[in-house]
mmCIF file of C-alpha atoms and ligand atoms in Angstrom:
data_model
loop_
_atom_site.group_PDB
_atom_site.id
_atom_site.type_symbol
_atom_site.label_atom_id
_atom_site.label_comp_id
_atom_site.label_asym_id
_atom_site.label_seq_id
_atom_site.Cartn_x
_atom_site.Cartn_y
_atom_site.Cartn_z
ATOM 1 C CA UNK A 1 0.000 0.000 0.000
ATOM 2 C CA UNK A 2 1.069 3.553 -0.707
ATOM 3 C CA UNK A 3 2.517 6.208 1.533
ATOM 4 C CA UNK A 4 -0.140 8.883 1.208
ATOM 5 C CA UNK A 5 1.289 11.268 3.754
ATOM 6 C CA UNK A 6 1.831 13.536 0.769
ATOM 7 C CA UNK A 7 -0.725 14.887 -1.637
ATOM 8 C CA UNK A 8 -3.996 13.465 -0.278
ATOM 9 C CA UNK A 9 -3.476 15.217 3.016
ATOM 10 C CA UNK A 10 -2.322 18.561 1.676
ATOM 11 C CA UNK A 11 -4.727 21.464 2.306
ATOM 12 C CA UNK A 12 -6.802 22.831 -0.575
ATOM 13 C CA UNK A 13 -7.688 26.515 -0.934
ATOM 14 C CA UNK A 14 -9.907 28.025 -3.562
ATOM 15 C CA UNK A 15 -11.587 31.335 -2.808
ATOM 16 C CA UNK A 16 -13.766 30.856 0.227
ATOM 17 C CA UNK A 17 -13.323 27.089 0.246
ATOM 18 C CA UNK A 18 -10.534 26.082 2.554
ATOM 19 C CA UNK A 19 -10.168 22.331 3.131
ATOM 20 C CA UNK A 20 -7.711 20.469 5.367
ATOM 21 C CA UNK A 21 -7.162 17.705 2.786
ATOM 22 C CA UNK A 22 -8.098 16.554 -0.718
ATOM 23 C CA UNK A 23 -10.650 13.878 0.207
ATOM 24 C CA UNK A 24 -14.273 14.611 -0.748
ATOM 25 C CA UNK A 25 -17.185 12.396 0.211
ATOM 26 C CA UNK A 26 -19.015 11.687 -3.059
ATOM 27 C CA UNK A 27 -22.740 12.475 -3.177
ATOM 28 C CA UNK A 28 -24.680 9.305 -2.431
ATOM 29 C CA UNK A 29 -28.441 8.951 -2.300
ATOM 30 C CA UNK A 30 -29.324 7.043 0.852
ATOM 31 C CA UNK A 31 -33.143 7.266 0.934
ATOM 32 C CA UNK A 32 -33.299 7.506 4.705
ATOM 33 C CA UNK A 33 -35.351 10.708 4.901
ATOM 34 C CA UNK A 34 -39.022 9.828 5.466
ATOM 35 C CA UNK A 35 -41.296 12.679 4.426
ATOM 36 C CA UNK A 36 -38.277 14.032 2.495
ATOM 37 C CA UNK A 37 -36.874 15.414 5.760
ATOM 38 C CA UNK A 38 -33.323 14.560 6.892
ATOM 39 C CA UNK A 39 -33.592 13.492 10.520
ATOM 40 C CA UNK A 40 -31.165 13.068 13.393
ATOM 41 C CA UNK A 41 -29.885 9.735 11.994
ATOM 42 C CA UNK A 42 -28.934 11.475 8.732
ATOM 43 C CA UNK A 43 -27.238 14.284 10.698
ATOM 44 C CA UNK A 44 -25.270 11.718 12.732
ATOM 45 C CA UNK A 45 -24.259 9.868 9.539
ATOM 46 C CA UNK A 46 -22.717 12.997 8.003
ATOM 47 C CA UNK A 47 -21.177 14.076 11.308
ATOM 48 C CA UNK A 48 -19.389 10.729 11.563
ATOM 49 C CA UNK A 49 -17.728 11.403 8.187
ATOM 50 C CA UNK A 50 -16.621 14.859 9.394
ATOM 51 C CA UNK A 51 -15.216 13.285 12.562
ATOM 52 C CA UNK A 52 -13.538 10.732 10.304
ATOM 53 C CA UNK A 53 -11.431 13.441 8.689
ATOM 54 C CA UNK A 54 -13.151 13.894 5.305
ATOM 55 C CA UNK A 55 -12.031 17.226 3.801
ATOM 56 C CA UNK A 56 -15.349 18.086 2.129
ATOM 57 C CA UNK A 57 -18.634 16.223 2.395
ATOM 58 C CA UNK A 58 -21.021 16.435 -0.539
ATOM 59 C CA UNK A 59 -24.561 15.511 0.444
ATOM 60 C CA UNK A 60 -26.730 12.982 -1.267
ATOM 61 C CA UNK A 61 -28.821 14.439 -4.091
ATOM 62 C CA UNK A 62 -31.354 16.852 -2.591
ATOM 63 C CA UNK A 63 -34.552 17.640 -4.500
ATOM 64 C CA UNK A 64 -35.133 21.196 -5.641
ATOM 65 C CA UNK A 65 -38.896 20.655 -5.814
ATOM 66 C CA UNK A 66 -41.199 18.296 -3.913
ATOM 67 C CA UNK A 67 -43.207 17.114 -6.938
ATOM 68 C CA UNK A 68 -41.524 17.328 -10.334
ATOM 69 C CA UNK A 69 -37.923 16.910 -9.168
ATOM 70 C CA UNK A 70 -38.233 13.609 -7.372
ATOM 71 C CA UNK A 71 -39.581 10.110 -7.719
ATOM 72 C CA UNK A 72 -37.187 8.237 -5.472
ATOM 73 C CA UNK A 73 -38.737 7.432 -2.095
ATOM 74 C CA UNK A 74 -37.331 8.974 1.077
ATOM 75 C CA UNK A 75 -35.007 11.373 -0.723
ATOM 76 C CA UNK A 76 -34.601 14.639 1.181
ATOM 77 C CA UNK A 77 -35.617 17.948 -0.322
ATOM 78 C CA UNK A 78 -34.637 21.519 0.453
ATOM 79 C CA UNK A 79 -38.034 23.102 0.008
ATOM 80 C CA UNK A 80 -40.207 22.267 3.023
ATOM 81 C CA UNK A 81 -39.685 24.083 6.321
ATOM 82 C CA UNK A 82 -39.153 20.729 8.050
ATOM 83 C CA UNK A 83 -36.475 19.728 5.549
ATOM 84 C CA UNK A 84 -34.706 23.084 5.914
ATOM 85 C CA UNK A 85 -34.703 22.642 9.693
ATOM 86 C CA UNK A 86 -33.305 19.136 9.214
ATOM 87 C CA UNK A 87 -30.473 20.400 7.011
ATOM 88 C CA UNK A 88 -29.699 23.156 9.510
ATOM 89 C CA UNK A 89 -29.019 20.433 12.092
ATOM 90 C CA UNK A 90 -26.927 18.459 9.606
ATOM 91 C CA UNK A 91 -24.604 21.361 8.825
ATOM 92 C CA UNK A 92 -24.391 22.388 12.495
ATOM 93 C CA UNK A 93 -23.220 18.866 13.403
ATOM 94 C CA UNK A 94 -20.671 18.746 10.589
ATOM 95 C CA UNK A 95 -19.284 22.157 11.559
ATOM 96 C CA UNK A 96 -19.101 21.209 15.243
ATOM 97 C CA UNK A 97 -16.982 18.239 14.191
ATOM 98 C CA UNK A 98 -14.694 20.558 12.217
ATOM 99 C CA UNK A 99 -15.962 19.471 8.794
ATOM 100 C CA UNK A 100 -17.070 21.272 5.633
ATOM 101 C CA UNK A 101 -20.118 20.337 3.592
ATOM 102 C CA UNK A 102 -21.964 21.218 0.397
ATOM 103 C CA UNK A 103 -25.474 20.266 -0.701
ATOM 104 C CA UNK A 104 -25.873 18.472 -4.010
ATOM 105 C CA UNK A 105 -28.948 19.935 -5.736
ATOM 106 C CA UNK A 106 -30.793 17.377 -7.810
ATOM 107 C CA UNK A 107 -33.693 17.351 -10.245
ATOM 108 C CA UNK A 108 -34.323 13.802 -11.438
ATOM 109 C CA UNK A 109 -35.912 15.026 -14.665
ATOM 110 C CA UNK A 110 -36.674 12.075 -16.976
ATOM 111 C CA UNK A 111 -35.614 9.530 -14.349
ATOM 112 C CA UNK A 112 -38.557 10.452 -12.140
ATOM 113 C CA UNK A 113 -41.104 7.705 -12.709
ATOM 114 C CA UNK A 114 -44.510 9.411 -12.203
ATOM 115 C CA UNK A 115 -46.217 6.055 -11.565
ATOM 116 C CA UNK A 116 -44.120 5.590 -8.453
ATOM 117 C CA UNK A 117 -44.966 9.008 -7.006
ATOM 118 C CA UNK A 118 -47.940 10.551 -5.253
ATOM 119 C CA UNK A 119 -48.455 12.646 -8.401
ATOM 120 C CA UNK A 120 -48.775 10.020 -11.139
ATOM 121 C CA UNK A 121 -50.548 12.428 -13.470
ATOM 122 C CA UNK A 122 -47.798 15.021 -13.343
ATOM 123 C CA UNK A 123 -45.476 14.427 -16.315
ATOM 124 C CA UNK A 124 -41.732 14.317 -15.772
ATOM 125 C CA UNK A 125 -39.477 16.988 -17.177
ATOM 126 C CA UNK A 126 -36.615 16.710 -19.601
ATOM 127 C CA UNK A 127 -35.322 18.941 -22.365
ATOM 128 C CA UNK A 128 -37.284 17.307 -25.185
ATOM 129 C CA UNK A 129 -39.332 14.813 -23.192
ATOM 130 C CA UNK A 130 -36.900 11.956 -23.885
ATOM 131 C CA UNK A 131 -35.900 9.410 -21.283
ATOM 132 C CA UNK A 132 -33.698 7.417 -23.637
ATOM 133 C CA UNK A 133 -32.453 8.326 -27.097
ATOM 134 C CA UNK A 134 -35.415 7.656 -29.393
ATOM 135 C CA UNK A 135 -37.819 7.190 -26.484
ATOM 136 C CA UNK A 136 -39.926 10.323 -26.029
ATOM 137 C CA UNK A 137 -42.280 9.841 -23.082
ATOM 138 C CA UNK A 138 -43.377 13.411 -22.431
ATOM 139 C CA UNK A 139 -43.778 16.732 -24.199
ATOM 140 C CA UNK A 140 -40.701 18.982 -24.410
ATOM 141 C CA UNK A 141 -40.489 21.356 -21.464
ATOM 142 C CA UNK A 142 -42.303 24.633 -21.959
ATOM 143 C CA UNK A 143 -40.612 28.001 -21.451
ATOM 144 C CA UNK A 144 -42.541 28.344 -18.193
ATOM 145 C CA UNK A 145 -41.375 24.953 -16.954
ATOM 146 C CA UNK A 146 -37.784 25.774 -17.853
ATOM 147 C CA UNK A 147 -37.994 29.084 -15.977
ATOM 148 C CA UNK A 148 -39.541 27.313 -12.981
ATOM 149 C CA UNK A 149 -36.835 24.661 -12.888
ATOM 150 C CA UNK A 150 -34.070 27.264 -13.109
ATOM 151 C CA UNK A 151 -35.635 29.386 -10.372
ATOM 152 C CA UNK A 152 -35.970 26.344 -8.117
ATOM 153 C CA UNK A 153 -32.282 25.477 -8.506
ATOM 154 C CA UNK A 154 -31.331 29.083 -7.725
ATOM 155 C CA UNK A 155 -33.643 29.267 -4.702
ATOM 156 C CA UNK A 156 -32.298 25.962 -3.388
ATOM 157 C CA UNK A 157 -28.723 27.191 -3.687
ATOM 158 C CA UNK A 158 -29.562 30.427 -1.869
ATOM 159 C CA UNK A 159 -31.286 28.414 0.873
ATOM 160 C CA UNK A 160 -28.233 26.172 1.230
ATOM 161 C CA UNK A 161 -26.026 29.216 1.648
ATOM 162 C CA UNK A 162 -28.410 30.790 4.161
ATOM 163 C CA UNK A 163 -28.482 27.562 6.184
ATOM 164 C CA UNK A 164 -24.692 27.686 6.484
ATOM 165 C CA UNK A 165 -23.469 25.187 3.889
ATOM 166 C CA UNK A 166 -19.961 25.824 2.629
ATOM 167 C CA UNK A 167 -20.762 25.317 -1.066
ATOM 168 C CA UNK A 168 -23.342 23.786 -3.378
ATOM 169 C CA UNK A 169 -23.004 21.276 -6.175
ATOM 170 C CA UNK A 170 -25.414 21.272 -9.107
ATOM 171 C CA UNK A 171 -26.081 17.711 -10.256
ATOM 172 C CA UNK A 172 -25.481 18.046 -13.964
ATOM 173 C CA UNK A 173 -24.538 14.393 -14.534
ATOM 174 C CA UNK A 174 -25.966 10.889 -14.996
ATOM 175 C CA UNK A 175 -28.872 11.751 -17.341
ATOM 176 C CA UNK A 176 -30.947 13.787 -14.896
ATOM 177 C CA UNK A 177 -32.632 17.085 -15.777
ATOM 178 C CA UNK A 178 -29.591 19.298 -16.374
ATOM 179 C CA UNK A 179 -27.856 16.511 -18.286
ATOM 180 C CA UNK A 180 -30.920 16.000 -20.467
ATOM 181 C CA UNK A 181 -30.199 19.466 -21.858
ATOM 182 C CA UNK A 182 -26.472 18.820 -22.401
ATOM 183 C CA UNK A 183 -26.808 15.613 -24.390
ATOM 184 C CA UNK A 184 -27.768 16.004 -28.047
ATOM 185 C CA UNK A 185 -29.467 12.589 -27.987
ATOM 186 C CA UNK A 186 -32.010 13.808 -25.418
ATOM 187 C CA UNK A 187 -32.043 17.493 -26.355
ATOM 188 C CA UNK A 188 -33.523 17.895 -29.805
ATOM 189 C CA UNK A 189 -34.787 21.421 -29.256
ATOM 190 C CA UNK A 190 -34.351 23.978 -31.978
ATOM 191 C CA UNK A 191 -34.938 27.031 -29.750
ATOM 192 C CA UNK A 192 -32.401 28.837 -27.534
ATOM 193 C CA UNK A 193 -32.280 25.842 -25.132
ATOM 194 C CA UNK A 194 -30.969 23.418 -27.742
ATOM 195 C CA UNK A 195 -29.041 23.214 -30.993
ATOM 196 C CA UNK A 196 -25.327 23.886 -30.707
ATOM 197 C CA UNK A 197 -22.991 23.530 -27.735
ATOM 198 C CA UNK A 198 -23.877 26.881 -26.236
ATOM 199 C CA UNK A 199 -27.612 26.273 -26.679
ATOM 200 C CA UNK A 200 -27.445 22.917 -24.908
ATOM 201 C CA UNK A 201 -25.385 24.413 -22.073
ATOM 202 C CA UNK A 202 -27.728 27.392 -21.673
ATOM 203 C CA UNK A 203 -29.980 25.738 -19.079
ATOM 204 C CA UNK A 204 -27.024 24.957 -16.783
ATOM 205 C CA UNK A 205 -25.443 28.344 -17.476
ATOM 206 C CA UNK A 206 -28.622 30.195 -16.511
ATOM 207 C CA UNK A 207 -28.772 28.262 -13.231
ATOM 208 C CA UNK A 208 -25.133 29.088 -12.498
ATOM 209 C CA UNK A 209 -25.300 32.733 -13.637
ATOM 210 C CA UNK A 210 -28.459 33.554 -11.695
ATOM 211 C CA UNK A 211 -27.196 31.703 -8.613
ATOM 212 C CA UNK A 212 -23.904 33.587 -8.788
ATOM 213 C CA UNK A 213 -25.805 36.900 -8.875
ATOM 214 C CA UNK A 214 -27.655 35.950 -5.682
ATOM 215 C CA UNK A 215 -24.930 34.273 -3.620
ATOM 216 C CA UNK A 216 -22.162 36.735 -4.454
ATOM 217 C CA UNK A 217 -18.738 36.223 -5.967
ATOM 218 C CA UNK A 218 -17.265 34.255 -3.043
ATOM 219 C CA UNK A 219 -19.683 31.408 -2.461
ATOM 220 C CA UNK A 220 -18.222 28.255 -4.070
ATOM 221 C CA UNK A 221 -20.310 26.679 -6.828
ATOM 222 C CA UNK A 222 -19.505 23.190 -8.121
ATOM 223 C CA UNK A 223 -21.066 21.359 -11.040
ATOM 224 C CA UNK A 224 -21.021 17.587 -11.419
ATOM 225 C CA UNK A 225 -20.809 16.334 -14.992
ATOM 226 C CA UNK A 226 -20.516 12.931 -16.609
ATOM 227 C CA UNK A 227 -19.865 11.725 -20.086
ATOM 228 C CA UNK A 228 -21.485 8.361 -19.228
ATOM 229 C CA UNK A 229 -25.225 8.146 -19.090
ATOM 230 C CA UNK A 230 -27.455 5.762 -17.206
ATOM 231 C CA UNK A 231 -28.794 4.720 -20.596
ATOM 232 C CA UNK A 232 -25.319 4.168 -22.040
ATOM 233 C CA UNK A 233 -22.148 3.782 -19.986
ATOM 234 C CA UNK A 234 -20.033 4.196 -23.120
ATOM 235 C CA UNK A 235 -21.680 7.462 -24.210
ATOM 236 C CA UNK A 236 -19.453 10.431 -24.957
ATOM 237 C CA UNK A 237 -20.942 13.894 -24.984
ATOM 238 C CA UNK A 238 -17.592 15.382 -25.936
ATOM 239 C CA UNK A 239 -15.554 13.202 -28.293
ATOM 240 C CA UNK A 240 -12.347 15.218 -28.122
ATOM 241 C CA UNK A 241 -10.744 18.079 -26.156
ATOM 242 C CA UNK A 242 -12.127 20.741 -28.524
ATOM 243 C CA UNK A 243 -15.681 19.598 -27.887
ATOM 244 C CA UNK A 244 -15.024 19.331 -24.160
ATOM 245 C CA UNK A 245 -13.823 22.915 -24.135
ATOM 246 C CA UNK A 246 -16.993 24.021 -25.916
ATOM 247 C CA UNK A 247 -19.010 22.268 -23.194
ATOM 248 C CA UNK A 248 -17.050 23.521 -20.176
ATOM 249 C CA UNK A 249 -16.057 27.090 -21.045
ATOM 250 C CA UNK A 250 -19.611 28.495 -20.947
ATOM 251 C CA UNK A 251 -20.081 26.955 -17.490
ATOM 252 C CA UNK A 252 -16.921 28.651 -16.268
ATOM 253 C CA UNK A 253 -17.907 31.951 -17.867
ATOM 254 C CA UNK A 254 -21.278 31.689 -16.102
ATOM 255 C CA UNK A 255 -19.504 31.488 -12.745
ATOM 256 C CA UNK A 256 -18.728 27.878 -11.806
ATOM 257 C CA UNK A 257 -15.722 27.456 -9.501
ATOM 258 C CA UNK A 258 -15.006 23.731 -9.472
ATOM 259 C CA UNK A 259 -15.804 20.979 -11.972
ATOM 260 C CA UNK A 260 -16.633 17.537 -10.574
ATOM 261 C CA UNK A 261 -16.066 14.932 -13.260
ATOM 262 C CA UNK A 262 -17.920 11.695 -12.686
ATOM 263 C CA UNK A 263 -16.227 8.531 -13.929
ATOM 264 C CA UNK A 264 -16.796 4.959 -12.838
ATOM 265 C CA UNK A 265 -13.013 4.313 -12.769
ATOM 266 C CA UNK A 266 -10.848 7.373 -12.183
ATOM 267 C CA UNK A 267 -7.804 5.924 -13.988
ATOM 268 C CA UNK A 268 -9.467 5.614 -17.400
ATOM 269 C CA UNK A 269 -8.163 8.087 -20.007
ATOM 270 C CA UNK A 270 -10.843 10.350 -21.442
ATOM 271 C CA UNK A 271 -9.501 10.641 -24.969
ATOM 272 C CA UNK A 272 -7.066 8.636 -27.077
ATOM 273 C CA UNK A 273 -3.469 9.800 -27.093
ATOM 274 C CA UNK A 274 -3.266 11.015 -23.483
ATOM 275 C CA UNK A 275 -3.526 9.394 -20.061
ATOM 276 C CA UNK A 276 -5.454 12.385 -18.669
ATOM 277 C CA UNK A 277 -8.820 11.439 -17.204
ATOM 278 C CA UNK A 278 -12.010 13.527 -17.413
ATOM 279 C CA UNK A 279 -11.080 15.693 -14.430
ATOM 280 C CA UNK A 280 -7.574 16.064 -15.811
ATOM 281 C CA UNK A 281 -8.878 17.443 -19.089
ATOM 282 C CA UNK A 282 -11.409 19.680 -17.314
ATOM 283 C CA UNK A 283 -8.638 21.298 -15.292
ATOM 284 C CA UNK A 284 -6.285 21.595 -18.258
ATOM 285 C CA UNK A 285 -8.878 23.175 -20.544
ATOM 286 C CA UNK A 286 -10.485 25.587 -18.049
ATOM 287 C CA UNK A 287 -7.779 26.273 -15.479
ATOM 288 C CA UNK A 288 -10.367 25.562 -12.798
ATOM 289 C CA UNK A 289 -9.860 23.075 -9.970
ATOM 290 C CA UNK A 290 -11.443 19.718 -10.634
ATOM 291 C CA UNK A 291 -12.645 16.720 -8.648
ATOM 292 C CA UNK A 292 -12.203 13.176 -9.892
ATOM 293 C CA UNK A 293 -14.027 10.074 -8.663
ATOM 294 C CA UNK A 294 -14.523 6.405 -9.391
ATOM 295 C CA UNK A 295 -13.494 3.187 -7.629
ATOM 296 C CA UNK A 296 -11.020 4.857 -5.291
ATOM 297 C CA UNK A 297 -9.670 2.353 -2.770
ATOM 298 C CA UNK A 298 -11.828 -0.491 -4.091
ATOM 299 C CA UNK A 299 -11.338 -3.179 -6.726
ATOM 300 C CA UNK A 300 -14.791 -3.015 -8.350
ATOM 301 C CA UNK A 301 -16.930 -0.156 -9.676
ATOM 302 C CA UNK A 302 -20.193 1.072 -8.215
ATOM 303 C CA UNK A 303 -22.774 -0.117 -10.724
ATOM 304 C CA UNK A 304 -21.483 -3.697 -10.387
ATOM 305 C CA UNK A 305 -21.668 -3.232 -6.625
ATOM 306 C CA UNK A 306 -25.406 -2.505 -6.937
ATOM 307 C CA UNK A 307 -25.703 -5.871 -8.664
ATOM 308 C CA UNK A 308 -24.051 -7.589 -5.723
ATOM 309 C CA UNK A 309 -20.344 -7.686 -6.633
ATOM 310 C CA UNK A 310 -18.135 -7.360 -3.574
ATOM 311 C CA UNK A 311 -15.245 -4.889 -3.906
ATOM 312 C CA UNK A 312 -12.048 -5.466 -1.939
ATOM 313 C CA UNK A 313 -9.716 -2.724 -0.684
ATOM 314 C CA UNK A 314 -7.292 -1.559 -3.381
ATOM 315 C CA UNK A 315 -4.118 0.492 -3.139
ATOM 316 C CA UNK A 316 -3.965 4.193 -3.935
ATOM 317 C CA UNK A 317 -0.700 4.246 -5.903
ATOM 318 C CA UNK A 318 -2.243 5.353 -9.207
ATOM 319 C CA UNK A 319 -4.375 8.003 -7.496
ATOM 320 C CA UNK A 320 -1.427 9.487 -5.619
ATOM 321 C CA UNK A 321 0.673 9.433 -8.762
ATOM 322 C CA UNK A 322 -1.973 11.392 -10.689
ATOM 323 C CA UNK A 323 -2.587 13.869 -7.878
ATOM 324 C CA UNK A 324 1.144 14.360 -7.354
ATOM 325 C CA UNK A 325 1.352 15.515 -10.943
ATOM 326 C CA UNK A 326 -1.568 17.952 -10.308
ATOM 327 C CA UNK A 327 -3.775 16.240 -12.884
ATOM 328 C CA UNK A 328 -6.761 17.131 -10.669
ATOM 329 C CA UNK A 329 -7.110 18.718 -7.246
ATOM 330 C CA UNK A 330 -9.607 16.736 -5.207
ATOM 331 C CA UNK A 331 -10.746 13.130 -5.148
ATOM 332 C CA UNK A 332 -14.268 12.066 -4.311
ATOM 333 C CA UNK A 333 -14.709 8.760 -2.523
ATOM 334 C CA UNK A 334 -18.086 7.052 -2.547
ATOM 335 C CA UNK A 335 -18.558 3.497 -1.339
ATOM 336 C CA UNK A 336 -15.387 3.287 0.745
ATOM 337 C CA UNK A 337 -16.747 6.155 2.865
ATOM 338 C CA UNK A 338 -20.293 4.844 2.847
ATOM 339 C CA UNK A 339 -18.950 1.584 4.255
ATOM 340 C CA UNK A 340 -16.506 3.096 6.696
ATOM 341 C CA UNK A 341 -16.703 6.619 8.174
ATOM 342 C CA UNK A 342 -13.114 6.175 9.417
ATOM 343 C CA UNK A 343 -11.688 5.518 5.931
ATOM 344 C CA UNK A 344 -9.734 8.799 5.650
ATOM 345 C CA UNK A 345 -8.230 8.451 9.121
ATOM 346 C CA UNK A 346 -7.178 4.880 8.377
ATOM 347 C CA UNK A 347 -5.545 5.940 5.087
ATOM 348 C CA UNK A 348 -3.719 8.804 6.786
ATOM 349 C CA UNK A 349 -2.463 6.576 9.590
ATOM 350 C CA UNK A 350 -1.621 3.801 7.109
ATOM 351 C CA UNK A 351 -3.863 1.380 8.977
ATOM 352 C CA UNK A 352 -4.310 -0.517 5.723
ATOM 353 C CA UNK A 353 -5.125 -3.851 7.319
ATOM 354 C CA UNK A 354 -8.245 -2.244 8.805
ATOM 355 C CA UNK A 355 -9.686 -1.141 5.439
ATOM 356 C CA UNK A 356 -13.006 -2.778 4.629
ATOM 357 C CA UNK A 357 -14.529 -4.471 1.594
ATOM 358 C CA UNK A 358 -17.725 -3.004 0.159
ATOM 359 C CA UNK A 359 -20.835 -5.082 -0.246
ATOM 360 C CA UNK A 360 -24.300 -3.823 -1.056
ATOM 361 C CA UNK A 361 -25.412 -4.796 2.454
ATOM 362 C CA UNK A 362 -23.923 -1.435 3.453
ATOM 363 C CA UNK A 363 -26.773 0.254 1.567
ATOM 364 C CA UNK A 364 -29.351 -1.061 4.004
ATOM 365 C CA UNK A 365 -28.086 0.889 7.006
ATOM 366 C CA UNK A 366 -27.057 4.436 7.793
ATOM 367 C CA UNK A 367 -24.007 3.571 9.864
HETATM 368 C C1 FMN B 401 -25.528 4.285 -3.018
HETATM 369 C C2 FMN B 401 -25.070 5.299 -4.031
HETATM 370 C C3 FMN B 401 -25.830 6.437 -4.251
HETATM 371 C C4 FMN B 401 -25.403 7.414 -5.171
HETATM 372 N N1 FMN B 401 -26.120 8.572 -5.317
HETATM 373 C C5 FMN B 401 -25.613 9.586 -6.047
HETATM 374 C C6 FMN B 401 -26.212 10.878 -6.013
HETATM 375 O O1 FMN B 401 -27.189 11.142 -5.300
HETATM 376 N N2 FMN B 401 -25.660 11.850 -6.783
HETATM 377 C C7 FMN B 401 -24.561 11.613 -7.578
HETATM 378 O O2 FMN B 401 -24.106 12.526 -8.269
HETATM 379 N N3 FMN B 401 -23.971 10.410 -7.597
HETATM 380 C C8 FMN B 401 -24.437 9.407 -6.832
HETATM 381 N N4 FMN B 401 -23.768 8.208 -6.770
HETATM 382 C C9 FMN B 401 -22.479 8.052 -7.478
HETATM 383 C C10 FMN B 401 -21.321 8.397 -6.521
HETATM 384 O O3 FMN B 401 -21.295 9.771 -6.201
HETATM 385 C C11 FMN B 401 -19.953 8.025 -7.115
HETATM 386 O O4 FMN B 401 -19.745 8.766 -8.279
HETATM 387 C C12 FMN B 401 -19.854 6.545 -7.410
HETATM 388 O O5 FMN B 401 -20.268 5.772 -6.301
HETATM 389 C C13 FMN B 401 -18.411 6.165 -7.749
HETATM 390 O O6 FMN B 401 -17.595 6.353 -6.625
HETATM 391 P P1 FMN B 401 -17.064 5.062 -5.785
HETATM 392 O O7 FMN B 401 -16.517 4.120 -6.793
HETATM 393 O O8 FMN B 401 -16.017 5.634 -4.867
HETATM 394 O O9 FMN B 401 -18.218 4.493 -5.056
HETATM 395 C C14 FMN B 401 -24.198 7.216 -5.886
HETATM 396 C C15 FMN B 401 -23.444 6.043 -5.670
HETATM 397 C C16 FMN B 401 -23.857 5.113 -4.745
HETATM 398 C C17 FMN B 401 -22.995 3.896 -4.505
#
């Protein structure tokens, strides 16, 4: 196992965001919030990760609207008074433990299944009504719906700031609402919200730009992006660095601070001819700090884990090598931290024999 006394435990500073180390808890939906309200068990779960030395905790996806944004049971929102009070306790606990935390703001868009909600007659939203390429289930979003969705993201971000969170992350990945605008396969609009690269980025850019106006220049804004889609793990939105630049630059110009690049395996090169991964290219092309993610400290990747594959602890040599060369700035860790709140402390102290395997049994509890 690797000596990680170096880069992983170096502080990170960017504007108002000052972190003691480079380890970020990846956003992970836990579905332990009955009535969409995070309770004391959720607060204790996040506090344990702060006590366990995580540099920045990103929350599970948090719904920006109680009806159209969510179809997954027991997912917390940030719109009801009860939920806001719940989140206030979460951030207070994390801060008391010396941690930092951001809320991940999530609109499920086409992956909300109306039939499984209390509002089965309310259609789901996506740029052109597509869930999968070629599978149009709903009407394209109207101008009014687009404005509503943008406003709800902005309001949620302002609420997060007011409640004391240290940053917010917009969930722009994994085929949900924002991503349905990015991807040409699911955005077939011919108006200002579709068409070329800038048209398909406009929805995200408006969210970022209007949020930036309200939260001021200092409040850190992160966006999570993925090339892979739930419908197609091999999908590529950007096929080469030029296209990636066309995707990312407008987001930076709109006011994003940090780009969180979702991969299932962080070591996989993004484009032929270079070993740089997605986060590596994002940083190189924009000059902005980036977060990488994907199978850190574990042998298997997360979608296989859902299917029951057990992942064993894996060494961090490749990760440290990439971070030592400044390919990206921060590393998000999902399942290893879901399984073990002490993961970062164990890595720092080189207690490698205490690292745990991940099995999907861990999903059934909030330990
Ligand atoms: C139980 C679970 C829930 C997840 N929920 C979210 C989520 O709400 N938002 C998100 O952006 N990614 C979500 N993900 C993806 C993770 O953030 C992360 O990208 C993925 O698990 C890969 O990291 P890992 O290999 O370290 O687990 C989830 C993953 C897991 C395992």
